[in-house]
């Protein structure tokens, strides 16, 4: 069992930055690929970014490439999402998740989820 707690969301203006954090407890954190997903009002949850267990490989959806950076600290059991140049379309609830098996960008492959943190970007 893995428990995930996100933090760092908030209300910002377009062009600003935010850093989300997700701290894990429970079973070994360092063996899981970790992902960030987001869900805007009235839309399906979508993949944003993921990072391999070692941290050496990262994955991004096209809309955030060059603006978002995912990283992890396996000593602190924490994964981060640095979000720069935020846009109003980035407004969503952001979820941290621990991957089981399956496609990295498919939410069905993730076994554990946090409660989410709200990010709102005003224009």
Short mmCIF file of C-alpha atoms in Angstrom, two decimals:
data_model
loop_
_atom_site.label_atom_id
_atom_site.label_comp_id
_atom_site.label_asym_id
_atom_site.label_seq_id
_atom_site.Cartn_x
_atom_site.Cartn_y
_atom_site.Cartn_z
CA UNK A 1 0.00 0.00 0.00
CA UNK A 2 1.22 3.49 -0.89
CA UNK A 3 -0.25 6.71 0.46
CA UNK A 4 0.29 9.85 -1.60
CA UNK A 5 -0.22 13.43 -0.48
CA UNK A 6 0.04 16.34 -2.91
CA UNK A 7 0.70 19.96 -2.02
CA UNK A 8 1.70 23.21 -3.66
CA UNK A 9 -1.36 24.10 -5.68
CA UNK A 10 -2.86 27.57 -5.72
CA UNK A 11 -4.14 30.53 -7.69
CA UNK A 12 -1.62 32.23 -9.96
CA UNK A 13 -1.59 34.50 -12.99
CA UNK A 14 -0.69 33.45 -16.50
CA UNK A 15 3.07 33.30 -16.89
CA UNK A 16 3.70 32.50 -13.25
CA UNK A 17 5.26 29.35 -11.81
CA UNK A 18 4.25 26.76 -9.24
CA UNK A 19 5.94 23.68 -7.83
CA UNK A 20 3.79 20.75 -6.83
CA UNK A 21 5.05 18.14 -4.39
CA UNK A 22 3.83 14.63 -3.74
CA UNK A 23 5.09 12.77 -0.69
CA UNK A 24 4.67 9.02 -0.45
CA UNK A 25 4.48 6.76 2.55
CA UNK A 26 3.96 3.06 2.90
CA UNK A 27 5.71 0.52 0.75
CA UNK A 28 8.94 1.27 -1.06
CA UNK A 29 8.57 4.44 -3.11
CA UNK A 30 11.77 4.16 -5.10
CA UNK A 31 10.60 1.14 -7.12
CA UNK A 32 7.64 2.91 -8.75
CA UNK A 33 7.42 5.05 -11.81
CA UNK A 34 5.52 8.12 -10.63
CA UNK A 35 3.15 10.23 -12.66
CA UNK A 36 1.24 13.48 -12.57
CA UNK A 37 -2.21 13.64 -14.10
CA UNK A 38 -4.65 16.51 -14.25
CA UNK A 39 -8.38 16.93 -14.60
CA UNK A 40 -10.03 20.14 -15.70
CA UNK A 41 -13.72 20.83 -14.99
CA UNK A 42 -15.94 18.83 -17.34
CA UNK A 43 -13.00 16.97 -18.87
CA UNK A 44 -11.46 13.56 -18.46
CA UNK A 45 -8.33 13.05 -16.42
CA UNK A 46 -5.26 13.39 -18.62
CA UNK A 47 -1.61 12.49 -18.37
CA UNK A 48 0.82 15.35 -17.73
CA UNK A 49 4.21 13.87 -16.84
CA UNK A 50 5.94 10.81 -15.42
CA UNK A 51 9.35 9.82 -14.14
CA UNK A 52 10.99 6.42 -13.93
CA UNK A 53 11.90 4.87 -10.60
CA UNK A 54 15.54 5.90 -10.95
CA UNK A 55 14.66 9.38 -12.15
CA UNK A 56 16.72 8.95 -15.30
CA UNK A 57 13.78 8.87 -17.72
CA UNK A 58 10.98 11.41 -17.93
CA UNK A 59 7.84 11.61 -20.02
CA UNK A 60 5.66 14.59 -20.87
CA UNK A 61 2.49 15.24 -22.77
CA UNK A 62 3.07 17.61 -25.67
CA UNK A 63 1.15 20.51 -24.16
CA UNK A 64 3.52 20.81 -21.18
CA UNK A 65 6.87 20.01 -22.82
CA UNK A 66 9.36 22.79 -22.28
CA UNK A 67 7.29 24.32 -19.47
CA UNK A 68 6.92 21.54 -16.86
CA UNK A 69 9.71 19.53 -15.25
CA UNK A 70 9.15 16.38 -13.22
CA UNK A 71 11.76 15.23 -10.72
CA UNK A 72 12.02 13.00 -7.69
CA UNK A 73 13.98 12.59 -4.50
CA UNK A 74 13.94 8.94 -3.45
CA UNK A 75 15.50 9.76 -0.09
CA UNK A 76 12.64 12.09 0.74
CA UNK A 77 10.05 9.85 -0.96
CA UNK A 78 8.87 12.88 -2.90
CA UNK A 79 8.13 13.63 -6.53
CA UNK A 80 7.90 17.19 -7.82
CA UNK A 81 6.30 18.96 -10.75
CA UNK A 82 7.84 22.33 -11.54
CA UNK A 83 5.39 24.28 -13.68
CA UNK A 84 6.61 27.39 -15.46
CA UNK A 85 4.95 29.77 -17.91
CA UNK A 86 1.56 28.65 -16.70
CA UNK A 87 -1.43 29.18 -18.95
CA UNK A 88 -5.16 29.36 -18.15
CA UNK A 89 -5.60 26.01 -19.89
CA UNK A 90 -3.36 24.45 -17.23
CA UNK A 91 -6.14 25.03 -14.71
CA UNK A 92 -7.08 21.66 -13.23
CA UNK A 93 -6.87 19.42 -10.22
CA UNK A 94 -3.45 17.79 -10.32
CA UNK A 95 -3.07 14.23 -9.09
CA UNK A 96 0.04 12.30 -8.20
CA UNK A 97 0.00 8.57 -8.88
CA UNK A 98 2.20 5.51 -8.46
CA UNK A 99 2.40 3.27 -11.49
CA UNK A 100 1.80 -0.45 -11.46
CA UNK A 101 1.91 -1.97 -14.94
CA UNK A 102 0.80 -0.83 -18.37
CA UNK A 103 1.30 2.31 -20.40
CA UNK A 104 2.98 5.22 -18.66
CA UNK A 105 0.46 7.73 -19.99
CA UNK A 106 -2.64 5.63 -19.24
CA UNK A 107 -4.25 6.30 -15.87
CA UNK A 108 -5.46 2.69 -15.74
CA UNK A 109 -1.86 1.61 -15.21
CA UNK A 110 -1.55 3.48 -11.93
CA UNK A 111 -2.43 1.70 -8.72
CA UNK A 112 -2.28 4.47 -6.11
CA UNK A 113 -3.52 8.04 -6.24
CA UNK A 114 -3.34 11.13 -4.11
CA UNK A 115 -6.32 13.31 -3.29
CA UNK A 116 -5.34 16.04 -5.75
CA UNK A 117 -4.33 19.67 -5.48
CA UNK A 118 -6.08 22.53 -7.29
CA UNK A 119 -4.14 24.72 -9.70
CA UNK A 120 -5.94 27.76 -11.05
CA UNK A 121 -4.32 30.06 -13.60
CA UNK A 122 -6.01 33.37 -14.27
CA UNK A 123 -5.57 35.29 -17.51
#
